[in-house]
Coordinates of C-alpha atoms in Angstrom, one line a residue:
M24 CA 0.0 0.0 0.0
A25 CA 1.2 3.5 -0.9
Q26 CA -0.1 5.1 2.3
D27 CA -1.2 4.3 5.8
S28 CA -4.1 6.8 6.1
Y29 CA -7.3 7.0 4.1
D30 CA -10.6 8.8 4.4
Y31 CA -12.4 5.5 4.7
V32 CA -11.3 2.0 5.5
I33 CA -13.8 -0.7 4.5
V34 CA -13.4 -4.1 6.1
G35 CA -14.8 -6.8 3.7
A36 CA -15.2 -6.6 -0.1
G37 CA -18.4 -8.6 -0.2
S38 CA -21.9 -7.8 -1.3
A39 CA -22.0 -4.6 0.7
G40 CA -18.3 -3.6 0.9
A41 CA -17.8 -3.7 -2.9
V42 CA -20.9 -1.4 -3.3
L43 CA -19.6 1.1 -0.7
A44 CA -16.1 1.2 -2.2
A45 CA -17.5 1.9 -5.7
R46 CA -20.0 4.5 -4.6
L47 CA -17.7 6.5 -2.2
T48 CA -14.9 6.7 -4.7
E49 CA -17.2 8.3 -7.3
D50 CA -16.0 11.5 -5.5
P51 CA -12.4 11.8 -6.7
Q52 CA -11.4 13.7 -3.5
T53 CA -12.4 10.7 -1.3
T54 CA -9.7 8.0 -0.6
V55 CA -10.8 4.5 0.3
L56 CA -8.9 1.4 1.4
L57 CA -10.9 -1.8 0.9
L58 CA -9.6 -4.8 2.9
E59 CA -10.5 -8.4 1.8
A60 CA -9.4 -11.5 3.7
G61 CA -9.8 -13.6 0.5
G62 CA -8.4 -13.2 -2.9
E63 CA -9.5 -12.4 -6.5
A64 CA -12.7 -14.2 -7.5
D65 CA -11.1 -15.4 -10.7
A66 CA -12.1 -19.0 -11.1
D67 CA -14.4 -20.4 -13.8
E68 CA -16.4 -22.0 -11.0
V69 CA -17.2 -18.5 -9.7
M70 CA -18.6 -17.4 -13.0
I71 CA -20.5 -20.6 -14.0
P72 CA -23.9 -20.2 -12.4
A73 CA -24.5 -24.0 -12.0
A74 CA -21.1 -24.5 -10.4
F75 CA -21.7 -22.6 -7.1
P76 CA -21.8 -25.7 -4.9
T77 CA -18.3 -26.7 -6.1
L78 CA -16.9 -23.7 -4.2
F79 CA -18.1 -25.1 -0.9
K80 CA -15.4 -26.4 1.5
T81 CA -12.6 -25.1 -0.8
K82 CA -10.1 -22.3 -0.4
W83 CA -12.9 -19.9 -1.4
D84 CA -14.9 -20.8 1.7
W85 CA -14.8 -19.6 5.4
N86 CA -16.2 -23.1 6.0
Y87 CA -18.2 -22.3 9.1
E88 CA -20.5 -24.7 11.1
T89 CA -23.0 -24.1 13.8
T90 CA -23.1 -25.5 17.3
E91 CA -25.2 -28.5 17.8
Q92 CA -28.8 -27.6 16.9
K93 CA -31.2 -29.3 19.4
Q94 CA -34.2 -29.2 17.1
L95 CA -32.2 -30.7 14.3
N96 CA -31.4 -34.0 16.1
S97 CA -28.3 -32.2 17.6
R98 CA -26.6 -31.9 14.2
R99 CA -24.1 -29.1 13.4
A100 CA -25.2 -27.2 10.3
Y101 CA -22.6 -26.3 7.7
W102 CA -22.5 -22.6 6.7
P103 CA -20.6 -21.8 3.5
R104 CA -19.5 -18.1 3.2
M105 CA -17.4 -16.9 0.3
K106 CA -13.8 -15.7 1.0
A107 CA -13.0 -13.6 -2.1
L108 CA -13.9 -10.3 -3.7
G109 CA -17.7 -10.1 -4.1
G110 CA -18.2 -12.1 -0.9
C111 CA -21.3 -14.3 -1.1
S112 CA -22.5 -12.6 -4.3
S113 CA -19.6 -14.6 -5.8
M114 CA -20.9 -17.9 -4.4
N115 CA -24.7 -17.7 -4.1
A116 CA -27.5 -19.1 -6.3
M117 CA -28.0 -15.6 -7.8
I118 CA -31.7 -15.4 -7.2
Y119 CA -32.9 -11.8 -7.2
I120 CA -35.5 -11.3 -4.5
R121 CA -36.0 -8.1 -2.6
G122 CA -38.3 -9.3 0.1
N123 CA -41.8 -8.2 0.9
R124 CA -43.1 -4.6 1.6
A125 CA -44.1 -5.8 5.0
D126 CA -40.5 -6.6 5.9
Y127 CA -39.2 -3.1 5.6
D128 CA -42.3 -1.5 7.1
D129 CA -41.7 -3.8 10.1
W130 CA -38.1 -2.6 10.3
R131 CA -39.4 0.9 10.6
D132 CA -42.5 0.3 12.8
Q133 CA -41.5 -2.6 15.1
Y134 CA -37.7 -2.0 15.4
G135 CA -37.5 1.7 15.2
A136 CA -35.4 1.8 12.0
A137 CA -36.6 5.2 10.9
G138 CA -36.2 5.8 7.2
W139 CA -36.1 2.1 6.3
G140 CA -39.8 1.5 5.4
F141 CA -40.5 0.0 1.9
D142 CA -41.1 3.4 0.3
D143 CA -37.8 4.6 1.7
V144 CA -35.7 1.6 0.4
L145 CA -37.4 1.1 -3.0
P146 CA -35.4 3.9 -4.7
Y147 CA -32.2 2.1 -3.7
F148 CA -33.3 -1.2 -5.1
I149 CA -34.1 0.7 -8.3
K150 CA -30.8 2.6 -8.3
A151 CA -28.8 -0.6 -8.1
E152 CA -30.8 -2.5 -10.7
D153 CA -30.3 -3.0 -14.4
N154 CA -33.3 -5.3 -15.3
A155 CA -33.3 -6.8 -18.7
R156 CA -37.1 -7.2 -18.8
F157 CA -38.8 -5.0 -16.3
G158 CA -38.8 -1.2 -16.0
G159 CA -40.5 1.5 -13.9
P160 CA -42.1 2.2 -11.5
L161 CA -40.8 -0.8 -9.5
H162 CA -37.7 -1.8 -11.4
G163 CA -34.5 0.0 -12.5
R164 CA -32.7 0.2 -15.8
G165 CA -29.0 1.2 -16.1
G166 CA -27.8 0.4 -12.6
P167 CA -24.7 -1.6 -11.9
L168 CA -26.5 -4.9 -11.0
H169 CA -27.6 -6.7 -14.0
V170 CA -30.8 -8.8 -13.5
E171 CA -32.1 -11.1 -16.2
D172 CA -34.3 -14.1 -17.0
R173 CA -32.0 -17.2 -17.0
V174 CA -30.8 -18.1 -20.4
Y175 CA -31.5 -21.8 -19.6
T176 CA -34.6 -23.3 -18.0
H177 CA -35.1 -27.0 -17.5
Q178 CA -38.5 -28.5 -18.4
L179 CA -39.0 -29.6 -14.8
S180 CA -38.9 -25.9 -13.7
D181 CA -41.7 -25.0 -16.0
A182 CA -43.6 -28.1 -14.9
F183 CA -43.2 -27.2 -11.2
V184 CA -44.8 -23.8 -11.9
D185 CA -47.7 -25.3 -13.8
S186 CA -48.3 -27.8 -10.9
A187 CA -48.2 -25.0 -8.4
V188 CA -50.7 -23.0 -10.4
G189 CA -52.9 -26.1 -10.8
A190 CA -52.7 -26.5 -7.0
G191 CA -54.2 -23.1 -6.4
L192 CA -51.3 -20.6 -6.4
K193 CA -51.3 -17.6 -8.7
R194 CA -48.9 -17.5 -11.6
N195 CA -46.4 -14.7 -10.7
D196 CA -44.2 -13.3 -13.4
D197 CA -42.4 -11.0 -11.0
F198 CA -41.8 -11.8 -7.4
N199 CA -40.4 -8.2 -6.9
G200 CA -43.5 -6.6 -8.4
V201 CA -46.8 -5.6 -6.9
E202 CA -47.4 -9.0 -5.2
Q203 CA -44.9 -11.5 -3.9
E204 CA -47.3 -14.5 -3.5
G205 CA -47.6 -17.1 -6.3
A206 CA -45.4 -19.3 -8.4
G207 CA -43.0 -18.6 -11.2
L208 CA -39.4 -18.6 -12.5
Y209 CA -36.7 -16.7 -10.7
Q210 CA -34.8 -13.8 -12.2
V211 CA -31.1 -13.9 -11.5
T212 CA -28.1 -11.6 -11.0
C213 CA -26.4 -12.8 -14.2
R214 CA -25.3 -11.1 -17.4
R215 CA -25.6 -13.1 -20.5
G216 CA -25.5 -16.4 -18.6
R217 CA -22.6 -15.5 -16.4
R218 CA -22.7 -14.6 -12.7
W219 CA -22.9 -10.9 -12.1
S220 CA -21.6 -10.4 -8.5
T221 CA -20.9 -7.1 -6.8
N222 CA -17.3 -7.7 -7.8
E223 CA -18.3 -7.6 -11.5
A224 CA -21.0 -5.0 -11.1
Y225 CA -19.4 -2.5 -8.8
L226 CA -15.8 -3.2 -7.9
K227 CA -14.1 -4.0 -11.2
P228 CA -15.2 -0.7 -12.8
A229 CA -14.1 1.2 -9.7
R230 CA -10.6 -0.3 -9.5
A231 CA -9.4 1.9 -12.3
R232 CA -9.8 4.9 -9.9
S233 CA -6.6 6.2 -8.3
N234 CA -8.5 7.0 -5.1
L235 CA -9.4 3.3 -4.4
T236 CA -6.9 0.8 -3.0
V237 CA -7.9 -2.8 -2.8
A238 CA -5.9 -5.1 -0.5
T239 CA -6.6 -8.8 -0.9
G240 CA -5.3 -11.5 1.6
A241 CA -5.8 -8.8 4.3
F242 CA -7.4 -10.4 7.4
A243 CA -8.7 -7.7 9.8
S244 CA -7.8 -8.7 13.4
R245 CA -9.1 -5.7 15.4
L246 CA -10.3 -2.1 15.3
V247 CA -8.1 0.6 16.7
L248 CA -9.9 2.7 19.4
R249 CA -8.8 6.0 20.9
G250 CA -11.2 6.7 23.7
D251 CA -14.6 6.1 22.2
R252 CA -13.6 6.7 18.6
V253 CA -12.5 4.1 16.1
T254 CA -9.5 5.5 14.2
G255 CA -8.3 2.6 12.1
V256 CA -7.9 -1.1 11.6
T257 CA -5.2 -3.6 12.3
F258 CA -4.9 -6.5 9.7
R259 CA -2.6 -9.3 8.8
Q260 CA -1.3 -9.6 5.3
G261 CA 1.7 -11.5 3.9
G262 CA 2.8 -12.7 7.3
A263 CA 3.0 -9.2 8.7
E264 CA 0.7 -7.1 10.8
H265 CA -0.3 -3.6 9.5
T266 CA -2.3 -0.8 11.0
V267 CA -4.1 1.8 8.8
T268 CA -5.9 5.0 9.8
A269 CA -9.3 6.2 8.7
S270 CA -9.6 10.0 9.0
S271 CA -13.4 9.9 8.5
E272 CA -14.8 6.5 9.3
V273 CA -14.2 2.8 9.4
L274 CA -17.0 0.9 7.6
L275 CA -17.4 -2.7 8.8
C276 CA -18.8 -4.9 6.0
G277 CA -17.7 -8.4 7.2
G278 CA -21.1 -9.9 7.1
T279 CA -23.3 -11.5 9.8
V280 CA -20.5 -13.7 11.2
N281 CA -17.4 -11.6 10.8
S282 CA -18.7 -8.1 11.7
P283 CA -19.9 -9.0 15.2
Q284 CA -16.8 -11.2 15.6
L285 CA -14.5 -8.2 14.8
L286 CA -16.5 -5.9 17.1
M287 CA -16.1 -8.3 20.0
L288 CA -12.4 -8.9 19.4
S289 CA -12.0 -5.1 19.6
G290 CA -13.8 -4.9 22.9
I291 CA -17.2 -3.7 21.5
G292 CA -19.9 -6.1 22.7
P293 CA -21.6 -7.8 25.7
G294 CA -19.2 -7.1 28.6
S295 CA -19.9 -10.3 30.5
H296 CA -19.2 -12.5 27.4
L297 CA -16.0 -10.6 26.5
A298 CA -14.7 -11.1 30.0
E299 CA -15.2 -14.9 29.6
V300 CA -12.8 -15.0 26.7
G301 CA -10.3 -12.5 28.1
V302 CA -11.1 -9.4 25.9
E303 CA -11.2 -6.1 27.6
T304 CA -14.5 -4.3 27.3
R305 CA -14.2 -0.9 25.6
V306 CA -17.9 -0.4 24.9
D307 CA -20.5 -2.6 26.6
L308 CA -23.0 -3.3 23.8
P309 CA -25.2 -6.3 24.6
G310 CA -26.8 -6.7 21.2
V311 CA -23.5 -7.4 19.3
G312 CA -23.8 -11.0 18.1
A313 CA -27.3 -11.4 19.4
N314 CA -30.6 -11.7 17.5
L315 CA -29.2 -14.1 14.8
Q316 CA -31.8 -15.2 12.3
D317 CA -31.5 -17.5 9.2
H318 CA -33.8 -19.1 6.7
P319 CA -34.1 -22.9 7.4
V320 CA -34.8 -25.0 4.3
V321 CA -35.9 -28.6 4.1
P322 CA -35.1 -30.5 0.8
L323 CA -37.9 -32.7 -0.5
L324 CA -36.6 -34.9 -3.3
W325 CA -38.0 -37.4 -5.8
Y326 CA -36.4 -39.7 -8.3
T327 CA -37.5 -38.8 -11.8
R328 CA -38.4 -40.6 -15.0
G329 CA -38.7 -39.4 -18.6
T330 CA -36.5 -36.4 -18.2
S331 CA -32.9 -35.3 -17.7
D332 CA -31.0 -34.0 -14.6
L333 CA -28.6 -31.1 -14.4
G334 CA -26.0 -33.4 -13.0
Q335 CA -25.9 -35.6 -16.1
L336 CA -25.7 -32.4 -18.2
N337 CA -22.5 -31.3 -16.5
N338 CA -20.1 -32.4 -19.2
V339 CA -17.3 -31.1 -21.3
R340 CA -19.6 -30.3 -24.3
N341 CA -21.8 -28.1 -22.2
F342 CA -18.8 -26.4 -20.5
V343 CA -17.5 -25.5 -23.9
R344 CA -20.9 -24.2 -24.9
W345 CA -21.1 -22.1 -21.7
K346 CA -17.5 -20.8 -22.1
A347 CA -18.1 -19.7 -25.7
R348 CA -21.7 -18.3 -25.5
G349 CA -22.8 -18.3 -21.8
T350 CA -25.7 -20.7 -22.7
G351 CA -26.7 -24.2 -22.0
P352 CA -27.4 -26.1 -18.7
L353 CA -24.3 -24.7 -16.9
A354 CA -26.0 -21.3 -17.1
S355 CA -28.7 -22.7 -14.8
N356 CA -28.6 -21.3 -11.3
V357 CA -29.9 -24.7 -10.1
G358 CA -32.8 -23.2 -8.1
E359 CA -34.7 -22.1 -11.2
A360 CA -38.3 -21.9 -10.1
G361 CA -40.1 -21.2 -6.9
A362 CA -43.2 -19.9 -5.0
F363 CA -44.3 -17.9 -2.1
F364 CA -47.4 -18.6 0.0
A365 CA -48.7 -18.4 3.6
S366 CA -48.6 -21.5 5.7
R367 CA -51.8 -20.5 7.5
D368 CA -54.6 -18.0 7.3
G369 CA -54.3 -14.5 8.8
L370 CA -50.7 -13.8 8.0
A371 CA -49.8 -10.3 6.6
A372 CA -47.4 -11.8 4.0
P373 CA -46.1 -15.2 2.8
D374 CA -43.9 -17.1 5.3
I375 CA -42.9 -20.0 3.0
Q376 CA -40.8 -19.8 -0.1
I377 CA -40.1 -22.8 -2.3
H378 CA -36.9 -23.3 -4.3
S379 CA -37.2 -26.0 -6.9
A380 CA -34.3 -27.6 -8.8
P381 CA -34.1 -30.0 -11.7
S382 CA -31.6 -32.1 -9.8
G383 CA -31.1 -33.7 -6.4
F384 CA -29.9 -31.0 -4.0
Y385 CA -29.5 -31.9 -0.3
D386 CA -26.7 -31.4 2.3
N387 CA -25.7 -28.2 0.5
G388 CA -25.2 -30.1 -2.8
L389 CA -22.0 -31.7 -1.6
H390 CA -23.0 -35.2 -2.9
E391 CA -22.3 -36.1 -6.5
P392 CA -25.6 -37.1 -8.1
T393 CA -25.9 -40.7 -9.0
S394 CA -29.6 -40.7 -10.1
R395 CA -31.9 -38.4 -11.9
M396 CA -33.8 -36.4 -9.3
F397 CA -36.0 -33.3 -8.7
T398 CA -35.9 -31.1 -5.6
A399 CA -38.5 -28.8 -4.1
A400 CA -37.3 -27.2 -0.9
P401 CA -39.8 -25.3 1.3
T402 CA -38.0 -22.5 3.2
L403 CA -39.3 -20.6 6.2
V404 CA -38.8 -16.9 5.4
S405 CA -40.6 -15.4 8.4
V406 CA -38.6 -16.6 11.3
Q407 CA -39.3 -16.3 15.1
S408 CA -36.3 -18.1 16.5
R409 CA -33.2 -16.0 17.4
G410 CA -29.7 -17.3 17.9
S411 CA -26.2 -15.8 18.5
I412 CA -22.6 -15.4 17.4
R413 CA -20.1 -15.6 20.3
L414 CA -16.3 -15.7 20.5
R415 CA -14.6 -19.0 21.3
S416 CA -11.3 -17.2 21.8
S417 CA -9.6 -13.8 21.7
D418 CA -7.5 -15.2 18.8
P419 CA -9.0 -13.7 15.6
S420 CA -8.2 -16.8 13.6
W421 CA -10.6 -18.9 15.7
H422 CA -14.0 -19.4 14.1
P423 CA -16.7 -18.0 16.4
A424 CA -19.5 -20.2 18.0
I425 CA -22.6 -19.9 15.7
D426 CA -25.9 -20.9 17.3
A427 CA -28.6 -20.5 14.6
A428 CA -31.3 -21.7 17.1
Y429 CA -33.1 -23.4 14.2
L430 CA -36.8 -24.1 15.0
E431 CA -36.3 -23.3 18.7
D432 CA -39.6 -21.4 18.5
Q433 CA -42.4 -24.0 18.0
T434 CA -44.1 -21.5 15.5
D435 CA -41.2 -22.1 13.1
L436 CA -41.5 -25.9 13.2
D437 CA -45.3 -25.7 12.7
A438 CA -44.9 -23.3 9.7
L439 CA -42.2 -25.4 8.1
L440 CA -44.2 -28.6 8.5
A441 CA -47.2 -26.9 6.9
G442 CA -45.0 -25.6 4.1
A443 CA -43.6 -29.1 3.5
R444 CA -47.1 -30.6 3.4
R445 CA -48.2 -28.0 0.8
T446 CA -45.1 -28.5 -1.2
W447 CA -45.7 -32.2 -1.3
E448 CA -49.2 -31.7 -2.5
I449 CA -48.0 -29.3 -5.3
C450 CA -45.3 -31.7 -6.5
T451 CA -47.2 -35.0 -6.5
Q452 CA -49.9 -33.9 -9.0
G453 CA -50.1 -32.1 -12.3
A454 CA -47.3 -31.5 -14.7
V455 CA -44.3 -32.1 -12.5
G456 CA -45.9 -35.1 -10.8
A457 CA -45.9 -36.9 -14.1
Y458 CA -42.1 -36.9 -14.0
L459 CA -41.8 -38.1 -10.4
D460 CA -41.1 -41.8 -9.8
R461 CA -40.7 -42.2 -6.1
P462 CA -39.7 -40.0 -3.1
W463 CA -36.3 -39.9 -1.5
Q464 CA -36.0 -40.7 2.2
L465 CA -39.8 -40.6 2.7
P466 CA -42.8 -42.9 2.1
D467 CA -45.2 -42.2 -0.8
D468 CA -47.8 -40.8 1.5
P469 CA -45.9 -39.3 4.5
A470 CA -47.6 -38.7 7.8
D471 CA -46.9 -35.5 9.7
E472 CA -44.5 -37.4 12.0
D473 CA -42.6 -38.6 8.9
L474 CA -42.2 -35.0 7.7
V475 CA -41.2 -33.7 11.1
E476 CA -38.4 -36.3 11.4
H477 CA -37.3 -35.5 7.8
I478 CA -37.2 -31.8 8.8
R479 CA -35.1 -32.6 11.8
T480 CA -32.8 -34.8 9.8
W481 CA -32.3 -32.7 6.6
T482 CA -33.0 -29.1 7.4
Q483 CA -30.1 -26.8 6.4
T484 CA -29.3 -23.2 6.0
L485 CA -30.5 -21.3 2.9
Y486 CA -27.3 -19.1 3.4
H487 CA -29.2 -16.0 4.7
P488 CA -28.0 -15.2 8.2
V489 CA -28.7 -11.7 9.4
S490 CA -29.3 -9.4 12.4
T491 CA -26.2 -9.9 14.6
C492 CA -25.6 -6.1 14.6
A493 CA -29.2 -5.2 14.3
M494 CA -30.4 -1.7 13.5
G495 CA -33.1 0.1 15.5
S496 CA -33.9 2.1 18.6
G497 CA -34.4 -0.7 21.1
E498 CA -32.0 -1.9 23.9
D499 CA -30.6 -4.6 21.7
A500 CA -29.9 -2.4 18.7
V501 CA -26.2 -2.2 17.8
V502 CA -26.5 0.5 15.1
D503 CA -28.8 3.4 14.6
A504 CA -30.8 4.2 11.5
Q505 CA -27.7 5.7 9.9
L506 CA -25.9 2.4 10.7
R507 CA -23.5 4.1 13.2
V508 CA -22.4 1.8 16.0
R509 CA -23.9 3.0 19.3
G510 CA -21.5 4.3 21.9
V511 CA -18.7 4.6 19.3
E512 CA -17.6 7.4 17.0
G513 CA -16.2 6.9 13.5
L514 CA -17.6 3.4 13.0
R515 CA -20.5 2.0 11.0
V516 CA -21.6 -1.5 10.1
V517 CA -23.0 -1.9 6.6
D518 CA -24.0 -5.5 5.7
A519 CA -26.7 -8.0 6.3
S520 CA -26.0 -8.1 10.0
V521 CA -27.8 -4.7 10.4
M522 CA -31.1 -6.0 9.2
P523 CA -33.4 -6.1 12.3
A524 CA -35.2 -9.2 11.0
V525 CA -34.6 -11.5 8.0
P526 CA -36.5 -10.4 4.9
R527 CA -39.0 -12.8 3.2
G528 CA -36.7 -14.0 0.4
N529 CA -33.1 -14.3 -0.7
T530 CA -30.9 -11.7 1.0
N531 CA -28.4 -10.6 -1.6
A532 CA -30.5 -7.9 -3.2
P533 CA -31.4 -6.4 0.2
T534 CA -27.8 -6.4 1.3
I535 CA -26.9 -4.4 -1.8
M536 CA -29.7 -2.1 -1.1
V537 CA -28.4 -1.5 2.4
A538 CA -25.0 -0.5 1.0
E539 CA -26.5 1.8 -1.6
K540 CA -28.5 3.6 1.1
A541 CA -25.6 3.7 3.5
A542 CA -23.4 5.3 0.8
D543 CA -25.8 8.2 0.6
E544 CA -25.9 8.5 4.4
I545 CA -22.1 8.5 4.6
R546 CA -21.7 11.1 1.9
K547 CA -24.3 13.4 3.7
A548 CA -22.2 13.2 6.9
R549 CA -19.0 14.4 5.3

């Protein structure tokens, strides 16, 4: 690095950090250092949409796992998180979902996040978006984040949508439109059949600017405090320790695991817990690492007949086709189709989302398919259970203890069971049912106790953890509505951890929105 002081030091070049770096350096007078623990996201597997599970448990992955989850037969759940530029936008299934209007109005009304209602955040979704099919008033054209219809759709995905409509759901051409409920094909953050991460969309164009410095392989180990002000960051790179100064602010974009971990390692967090691991408390902030939420998903699978499977289409011929033109089965994002519905009457918005895949996807897709299969995975997207992130050690290299508290609230189990039952009914009749041979790991006509045991045995993360540095005005709030950390000067958190509750849907688009809105707040404060 050419200097040791910048206007802003951003920790983490993921879905939020890349956006912030790009937006803040639009002002040529503003200098930014962007620290990323991982490296360049330059592998074919990153850009091939269907290849995202091949990144799991590799050098690209933080490779986290939870503590034993009591409601999941005491299993530890594996949590992949990308360790490279673009963060999880370089590893996810690319599904573009914003969430429901009710999510953001609840942030404002229930949690005291003033200025974060749906009408407040919609302009930032639109600002980010470059939608290939939809336009105003609800969609954007010309933003950095390209959103398109997948260039490849398997026949099983169309059949799933037809079956869901036949079972009583509305056909929904746009889950980010006026209504979320219904069944349809997902739009994705791809460009001409290739992944379009925040690294591609925001960071690569910005790296030509002389006022942006990107440091990869830079592992942040603590924040530097002078009194109650954060003045910089200490990080490890190339076997040496470095400290850099931020003359304006440090912007923490490490994500739902790493942001609270770094705060606690720096003495900002629940004092009683910090004392247990030998960290001196600088700011006693009980909400740091608390309130963790995630979307639990249970895979329902069937063996198929009379059709193909994405696994068998993963071959050299189709790789060459994708490499040359960005087309063919490898341009699939795997979770091609889906649906939103309410598990019971009286809900203000859907609480179940289905992800369907023309392949067998279970245990995070870590198993090589040996048979042709179809997956429909009901996901609980309105979650009551709350878990936590806690330090295991004062050593920054130790992974923290992650307790997702899956299904600890009985309401969550009841809703997921109802969602699984409805998903089963959708898939065993109509167009998609004609392709299904026999179920996997379940009887042909499962009783509720069969489905509950299946849920406890196979439920996994949908990769959407949030809320460990929650925004709001309550006692547990870590950041205020401008994302400034309470009790500290010169420090903001900008990533999915600030969401007071998990949105109804995939969380990448909301994380990008948070960063777009934060960039405006930061510029206003200068």
